[in-house]
Amino acid sequence: MRLAAVFLLCTGFFAAPTVRDDRPIGESAARVDGSAGSFPKTADDAPLIVNAPHLQLTLTHSGHVVTPGMNVRLIADIQIAQDVHVYAPGVKDYRPLQLTIDPMPGIEPGAPSYPKSKLLFLKSINQEVPVFEGKLRVSQDVNIVSSQEFTSAPAASAKIITVTGELKYQACTLKVCFLPASAPLKWELHVAPSGHN
């Protein structure tokens, strides 16, 4: 592990060009660098593209306009760099992929949903570990809590609620493990009063 840390300090973070380049993913997609700490303003229902060390995320959600009492699925489609894996939930001694939603009034998050992982044999520790590679989707349902603010609002009015969170992970190749990292997450939900059609 010490050797890997020294190698990391000497070489810096690796990111495959197919994941970190500046080619547009889609005309309506907004982009953010995970290290910048701020988000651009997005067009209605446009996916948000987040670049982070060793992976790229495309953030979307279910539904165009939601009303109090509804569940909304927050979606993070993840593209991991070539020849890189991230650790899956259940791994020991490494940081597993973990999606968390920041606490906020009016939102009740459920449990995140992860795809099935694969087992990868690591010679360095002589063990099989659960990992994710390539493309995967992580999602989390949140409930929009019914509140006086919405039930008393005019039927034509709607409000944008920004839900933020974080994706924690640790990326490795077969030769070196990188330091644990995280990427910021953001979804903008259009919430209308209960009487909205």
PDB file of C-alpha atoms in Angstrom:
ATOM      1  CA  MET A   1       0.000   0.000   0.000  1.00  0.00           C
ATOM      2  CA  ARG A   2       2.924   2.360   0.744  1.00  0.00           C
ATOM      3  CA  LEU A   3       4.366   1.655  -2.684  1.00  0.00           C
ATOM      4  CA  ALA A   4       1.015   2.523  -4.279  1.00  0.00           C
ATOM      5  CA  ALA A   5       0.834   5.796  -2.340  1.00  0.00           C
ATOM      6  CA  VAL A   6       4.338   6.774  -3.487  1.00  0.00           C
ATOM      7  CA  PHE A   7       3.437   5.893  -7.069  1.00  0.00           C
ATOM      8  CA  LEU A   8       0.294   8.013  -6.809  1.00  0.00           C
ATOM      9  CA  LEU A   9       2.166  11.050  -5.525  1.00  0.00           C
ATOM     10  CA  CYS A  10       4.681  10.742  -8.347  1.00  0.00           C
ATOM     11  CA  THR A  11       2.243  10.235 -11.184  1.00  0.00           C
ATOM     12  CA  GLY A  12      -0.931  12.048 -10.068  1.00  0.00           C
ATOM     13  CA  PHE A  13      -4.440  10.932 -10.853  1.00  0.00           C
ATOM     14  CA  PHE A  14      -5.100   8.932 -13.992  1.00  0.00           C
ATOM     15  CA  ALA A  15      -8.078   9.716 -16.167  1.00  0.00           C
ATOM     16  CA  ALA A  16      -8.802   8.104 -19.492  1.00  0.00           C
ATOM     17  CA  PRO A  17      -9.297  10.570 -22.366  1.00  0.00           C
ATOM     18  CA  THR A  18     -12.632   8.936 -23.214  1.00  0.00           C
ATOM     19  CA  VAL A  19     -13.957   9.989 -19.827  1.00  0.00           C
ATOM     20  CA  ARG A  20     -12.256  13.304 -19.156  1.00  0.00           C
ATOM     21  CA  ASP A  21     -12.128  15.023 -22.561  1.00  0.00           C
ATOM     22  CA  ASP A  22     -14.176  18.108 -23.512  1.00  0.00           C
ATOM     23  CA  ARG A  23     -16.194  16.667 -26.378  1.00  0.00           C
ATOM     24  CA  PRO A  24     -19.896  17.490 -25.943  1.00  0.00           C
ATOM     25  CA  ILE A  25     -22.056  14.619 -24.734  1.00  0.00           C
ATOM     26  CA  GLY A  26     -25.283  16.249 -25.901  1.00  0.00           C
ATOM     27  CA  GLU A  27     -26.407  19.684 -27.002  1.00  0.00           C
ATOM     28  CA  SER A  28     -28.595  20.214 -23.958  1.00  0.00           C
ATOM     29  CA  ALA A  29     -26.172  18.708 -21.458  1.00  0.00           C
ATOM     30  CA  ALA A  30     -24.595  20.978 -18.869  1.00  0.00           C
ATOM     31  CA  ARG A  31     -21.131  20.150 -17.622  1.00  0.00           C
ATOM     32  CA  VAL A  32     -19.367  20.537 -14.311  1.00  0.00           C
ATOM     33  CA  ASP A  33     -15.910  19.634 -13.099  1.00  0.00           C
ATOM     34  CA  GLY A  34     -16.204  17.676  -9.858  1.00  0.00           C
ATOM     35  CA  SER A  35     -13.245  19.564  -8.415  1.00  0.00           C
ATOM     36  CA  ALA A  36     -14.691  23.014  -9.107  1.00  0.00           C
ATOM     37  CA  GLY A  37     -17.242  22.985  -6.284  1.00  0.00           C
ATOM     38  CA  SER A  38     -20.001  24.761  -8.237  1.00  0.00           C
ATOM     39  CA  PHE A  39     -22.652  23.849 -10.787  1.00  0.00           C
ATOM     40  CA  PRO A  40     -23.725  25.566 -14.012  1.00  0.00           C
ATOM     41  CA  LYS A  41     -27.345  26.501 -14.587  1.00  0.00           C
ATOM     42  CA  THR A  42     -29.068  23.753 -16.566  1.00  0.00           C
ATOM     43  CA  ALA A  43     -31.853  23.862 -19.098  1.00  0.00           C
ATOM     44  CA  ASP A  44     -35.169  22.266 -18.144  1.00  0.00           C
ATOM     45  CA  ASP A  45     -34.703  18.493 -17.785  1.00  0.00           C
ATOM     46  CA  ALA A  46     -31.220  18.642 -19.336  1.00  0.00           C
ATOM     47  CA  PRO A  47     -28.844  15.981 -17.997  1.00  0.00           C
ATOM     48  CA  LEU A  48     -26.009  17.303 -15.870  1.00  0.00           C
ATOM     49  CA  ILE A  49     -22.575  15.909 -16.773  1.00  0.00           C
ATOM     50  CA  VAL A  50     -20.077  15.699 -13.907  1.00  0.00           C
ATOM     51  CA  ASN A  51     -16.422  14.890 -14.591  1.00  0.00           C
ATOM     52  CA  ALA A  52     -14.512  13.405 -11.666  1.00  0.00           C
ATOM     53  CA  PRO A  53     -11.218  11.515 -11.338  1.00  0.00           C
ATOM     54  CA  HIS A  54     -11.528   8.196 -13.233  1.00  0.00           C
ATOM     55  CA  LEU A  55     -15.220   8.497 -14.010  1.00  0.00           C
ATOM     56  CA  GLN A  56     -17.964  10.604 -15.559  1.00  0.00           C
ATOM     57  CA  LEU A  57     -21.532  10.933 -14.292  1.00  0.00           C
ATOM     58  CA  THR A  58     -24.717  11.819 -16.133  1.00  0.00           C
ATOM     59  CA  LEU A  59     -27.397  13.005 -13.694  1.00  0.00           C
ATOM     60  CA  THR A  60     -31.089  12.796 -14.576  1.00  0.00           C
ATOM     61  CA  HIS A  61     -34.374  12.162 -12.751  1.00  0.00           C
ATOM     62  CA  SER A  62     -37.797  10.701 -13.403  1.00  0.00           C
ATOM     63  CA  GLY A  63     -40.746  12.967 -14.113  1.00  0.00           C
ATOM     64  CA  HIS A  64     -40.968  16.475 -15.540  1.00  0.00           C
ATOM     65  CA  VAL A  65     -43.166  18.143 -12.904  1.00  0.00           C
ATOM     66  CA  VAL A  66     -43.827  16.472  -9.572  1.00  0.00           C
ATOM     67  CA  THR A  67     -46.310  17.236  -6.809  1.00  0.00           C
ATOM     68  CA  PRO A  68     -46.087  16.825  -3.031  1.00  0.00           C
ATOM     69  CA  GLY A  69     -46.498  13.230  -1.977  1.00  0.00           C
ATOM     70  CA  MET A  70     -44.851  11.864  -5.128  1.00  0.00           C
ATOM     71  CA  ASN A  71     -41.682   9.820  -5.313  1.00  0.00           C
ATOM     72  CA  VAL A  72     -38.946  10.929  -7.704  1.00  0.00           C
ATOM     73  CA  ARG A  73     -36.089   8.708  -8.830  1.00  0.00           C
ATOM     74  CA  LEU A  74     -32.714  10.447  -8.878  1.00  0.00           C
ATOM     75  CA  ILE A  75     -30.407   8.733 -11.372  1.00  0.00           C
ATOM     76  CA  ALA A  76     -26.625   8.732 -11.728  1.00  0.00           C
ATOM     77  CA  ASP A  77     -25.348   6.965 -14.843  1.00  0.00           C
ATOM     78  CA  ILE A  78     -21.656   6.307 -14.336  1.00  0.00           C
ATOM     79  CA  GLN A  79     -18.959   5.674 -16.936  1.00  0.00           C
ATOM     80  CA  ILE A  80     -15.749   4.373 -15.365  1.00  0.00           C
ATOM     81  CA  ALA A  81     -12.462   4.919 -17.186  1.00  0.00           C
ATOM     82  CA  GLN A  82     -11.021   2.055 -19.195  1.00  0.00           C
ATOM     83  CA  ASP A  83      -8.922  -0.444 -17.199  1.00  0.00           C
ATOM     84  CA  VAL A  84     -10.179   1.091 -13.952  1.00  0.00           C
ATOM     85  CA  HIS A  85     -12.564  -0.375 -11.400  1.00  0.00           C
ATOM     86  CA  VAL A  86     -14.289   1.096  -8.348  1.00  0.00           C
ATOM     87  CA  TYR A  87     -15.154  -0.909  -5.282  1.00  0.00           C
ATOM     88  CA  ALA A  88     -18.739  -2.006  -4.688  1.00  0.00           C
ATOM     89  CA  PRO A  89     -20.706  -2.048  -1.411  1.00  0.00           C
ATOM     90  CA  GLY A  90     -19.595  -4.936   0.783  1.00  0.00           C
ATOM     91  CA  VAL A  91     -15.880  -4.504   0.143  1.00  0.00           C
ATOM     92  CA  LYS A  92     -13.480  -4.437   3.102  1.00  0.00           C
ATOM     93  CA  ASP A  93     -10.404  -2.226   3.526  1.00  0.00           C
ATOM     94  CA  TYR A  94     -11.351  -0.004   0.560  1.00  0.00           C
ATOM     95  CA  ARG A  95     -13.933   2.757   0.128  1.00  0.00           C
ATOM     96  CA  PRO A  96     -17.025   1.386  -1.627  1.00  0.00           C
ATOM     97  CA  LEU A  97     -19.131   3.356  -4.082  1.00  0.00           C
ATOM     98  CA  GLN A  98     -21.676   5.261  -1.984  1.00  0.00           C
ATOM     99  CA  LEU A  99     -24.370   7.721  -3.037  1.00  0.00           C
ATOM    100  CA  THR A 100     -25.653  10.072  -0.326  1.00  0.00           C
ATOM    101  CA  ILE A 101     -28.295  12.801  -0.476  1.00  0.00           C
ATOM    102  CA  ASP A 102     -27.811  15.949   1.595  1.00  0.00           C
ATOM    103  CA  PRO A 103     -30.538  16.539   4.217  1.00  0.00           C
ATOM    104  CA  MET A 104     -33.008  19.257   3.244  1.00  0.00           C
ATOM    105  CA  PRO A 105     -36.552  20.293   4.215  1.00  0.00           C
ATOM    106  CA  GLY A 106     -39.309  18.839   2.069  1.00  0.00           C
ATOM    107  CA  ILE A 107     -37.322  15.817   0.881  1.00  0.00           C
ATOM    108  CA  GLU A 108     -37.352  12.334   2.384  1.00  0.00           C
ATOM    109  CA  PRO A 109     -34.705  10.123   0.735  1.00  0.00           C
ATOM    110  CA  GLY A 110     -35.045   6.367   0.473  1.00  0.00           C
ATOM    111  CA  ALA A 111     -32.197   3.884   0.197  1.00  0.00           C
ATOM    112  CA  PRO A 112     -29.882   4.037  -2.829  1.00  0.00           C
ATOM    113  CA  SER A 113     -30.034   1.207  -5.370  1.00  0.00           C
ATOM    114  CA  TYR A 114     -26.819  -0.269  -6.773  1.00  0.00           C
ATOM    115  CA  PRO A 115     -26.425  -2.769  -9.618  1.00  0.00           C
ATOM    116  CA  LYS A 116     -24.992  -6.218  -9.147  1.00  0.00           C
ATOM    117  CA  SER A 117     -21.218  -6.131  -8.790  1.00  0.00           C
ATOM    118  CA  LYS A 118     -18.640  -8.573 -10.134  1.00  0.00           C
ATOM    119  CA  LEU A 119     -15.903 -10.331  -8.206  1.00  0.00           C
ATOM    120  CA  LEU A 120     -12.338  -9.445  -9.140  1.00  0.00           C
ATOM    121  CA  PHE A 121      -9.354 -11.437  -7.899  1.00  0.00           C
ATOM    122  CA  LEU A 122      -6.533  -9.213  -6.633  1.00  0.00           C
ATOM    123  CA  LYS A 123      -3.153 -10.916  -6.495  1.00  0.00           C
ATOM    124  CA  SER A 124      -1.758  -8.234  -4.184  1.00  0.00           C
ATOM    125  CA  ILE A 125      -4.076  -9.279  -1.345  1.00  0.00           C
ATOM    126  CA  ASN A 126      -4.889 -12.796  -2.630  1.00  0.00           C
ATOM    127  CA  GLN A 127      -8.625 -12.125  -2.397  1.00  0.00           C
ATOM    128  CA  GLU A 128     -11.716 -11.653  -4.516  1.00  0.00           C
ATOM    129  CA  VAL A 129     -13.349  -8.247  -4.034  1.00  0.00           C
ATOM    130  CA  PRO A 130     -16.667  -6.835  -5.342  1.00  0.00           C
ATOM    131  CA  VAL A 131     -16.146  -4.140  -7.981  1.00  0.00           C
ATOM    132  CA  PHE A 132     -17.883  -2.145 -10.700  1.00  0.00           C
ATOM    133  CA  GLU A 133     -16.384  -1.630 -14.155  1.00  0.00           C
ATOM    134  CA  GLY A 134     -17.498   0.098 -17.351  1.00  0.00           C
ATOM    135  CA  LYS A 135     -21.020   1.561 -17.266  1.00  0.00           C
ATOM    136  CA  LEU A 136     -23.449   1.325 -14.367  1.00  0.00           C
ATOM    137  CA  ARG A 137     -26.488   3.083 -12.937  1.00  0.00           C
ATOM    138  CA  VAL A 138     -27.053   4.094  -9.329  1.00  0.00           C
ATOM    139  CA  SER A 139     -30.415   5.523  -8.323  1.00  0.00           C
ATOM    140  CA  GLN A 140     -32.226   6.756  -5.255  1.00  0.00           C
ATOM    141  CA  ASP A 141     -35.903   7.490  -4.718  1.00  0.00           C
ATOM    142  CA  VAL A 142     -36.874  10.589  -2.764  1.00  0.00           C
ATOM    143  CA  ASN A 143     -40.333  11.581  -1.578  1.00  0.00           C
ATOM    144  CA  ILE A 144     -41.514  15.166  -1.954  1.00  0.00           C
ATOM    145  CA  VAL A 145     -43.128  15.884   1.401  1.00  0.00           C
ATOM    146  CA  SER A 146     -46.555  17.532   1.309  1.00  0.00           C
ATOM    147  CA  SER A 147     -46.342  20.917   2.987  1.00  0.00           C
ATOM    148  CA  GLN A 148     -48.481  23.990   3.607  1.00  0.00           C
ATOM    149  CA  GLU A 149     -46.218  25.909   1.250  1.00  0.00           C
ATOM    150  CA  PHE A 150     -47.449  23.860  -1.710  1.00  0.00           C
ATOM    151  CA  THR A 151     -51.033  23.112  -0.739  1.00  0.00           C
ATOM    152  CA  SER A 152     -51.775  26.815  -0.267  1.00  0.00           C
ATOM    153  CA  ALA A 153     -49.905  27.988  -3.387  1.00  0.00           C
ATOM    154  CA  PRO A 154     -51.765  28.964  -6.589  1.00  0.00           C
ATOM    155  CA  ALA A 155     -52.310  25.971  -8.872  1.00  0.00           C
ATOM    156  CA  ALA A 156     -50.335  27.593 -11.687  1.00  0.00           C
ATOM    157  CA  SER A 157     -47.216  28.207  -9.605  1.00  0.00           C
ATOM    158  CA  ALA A 158     -44.306  25.815  -9.437  1.00  0.00           C
ATOM    159  CA  LYS A 159     -41.047  25.813  -7.545  1.00  0.00           C
ATOM    160  CA  ILE A 160     -37.628  24.421  -8.387  1.00  0.00           C
ATOM    161  CA  ILE A 161     -36.097  22.376  -5.586  1.00  0.00           C
ATOM    162  CA  THR A 162     -32.393  21.626  -5.860  1.00  0.00           C
ATOM    163  CA  VAL A 163     -31.399  18.281  -4.374  1.00  0.00           C
ATOM    164  CA  THR A 164     -27.679  17.855  -3.774  1.00  0.00           C
ATOM    165  CA  GLY A 165     -25.566  14.938  -2.724  1.00  0.00           C
ATOM    166  CA  GLU A 166     -22.236  13.216  -3.091  1.00  0.00           C
ATOM    167  CA  LEU A 167     -20.827  10.100  -4.698  1.00  0.00           C
ATOM    168  CA  LYS A 168     -17.924   8.626  -2.732  1.00  0.00           C
ATOM    169  CA  TYR A 169     -15.696   5.977  -4.290  1.00  0.00           C
ATOM    170  CA  GLN A 170     -12.214   4.560  -4.647  1.00  0.00           C
ATOM    171  CA  ALA A 171     -10.756   3.757  -8.048  1.00  0.00           C
ATOM    172  CA  CYS A 172      -7.974   1.325  -8.826  1.00  0.00           C
ATOM    173  CA  THR A 173      -6.249  -0.362 -11.723  1.00  0.00           C
ATOM    174  CA  LEU A 174      -4.770  -3.842 -11.436  1.00  0.00           C
ATOM    175  CA  LYS A 175      -1.442  -2.227 -10.550  1.00  0.00           C
ATOM    176  CA  VAL A 176      -2.243   0.737  -8.313  1.00  0.00           C
ATOM    177  CA  CYS A 177      -5.013   2.035  -6.082  1.00  0.00           C
ATOM    178  CA  PHE A 178      -5.778   5.754  -5.977  1.00  0.00           C
ATOM    179  CA  LEU A 179      -6.812   7.794  -2.989  1.00  0.00           C
ATOM    180  CA  PRO A 180     -10.528   7.792  -2.131  1.00  0.00           C
ATOM    181  CA  ALA A 181     -12.415  10.507  -4.029  1.00  0.00           C
ATOM    182  CA  SER A 182     -15.866  12.036  -4.278  1.00  0.00           C
ATOM    183  CA  ALA A 183     -18.014  13.816  -6.854  1.00  0.00           C
ATOM    184  CA  PRO A 184     -20.736  16.423  -6.193  1.00  0.00           C
ATOM    185  CA  LEU A 185     -24.278  15.611  -7.314  1.00  0.00           C
ATOM    186  CA  LYS A 186     -27.208  17.894  -8.147  1.00  0.00           C
ATOM    187  CA  TRP A 187     -30.740  17.434  -9.447  1.00  0.00           C
ATOM    188  CA  GLU A 188     -33.281  20.223 -10.042  1.00  0.00           C
ATOM    189  CA  LEU A 189     -36.894  19.153  -9.466  1.00  0.00           C
ATOM    190  CA  HIS A 190     -39.891  21.152 -10.675  1.00  0.00           C
ATOM    191  CA  VAL A 191     -42.442  20.839  -7.873  1.00  0.00           C
ATOM    192  CA  ALA A 192     -46.009  22.075  -8.424  1.00  0.00           C
ATOM    193  CA  PRO A 193     -48.911  22.359  -5.943  1.00  0.00           C
ATOM    194  CA  SER A 194     -51.044  19.266  -5.383  1.00  0.00           C
ATOM    195  CA  GLY A 195     -53.777  20.539  -7.743  1.00  0.00           C
ATOM    196  CA  HIS A 196     -51.405  20.762 -10.717  1.00  0.00           C
ATOM    197  CA  ASN A 197     -52.430  18.779 -13.826  1.00  0.00           C
TER     198      ASN A 197
END
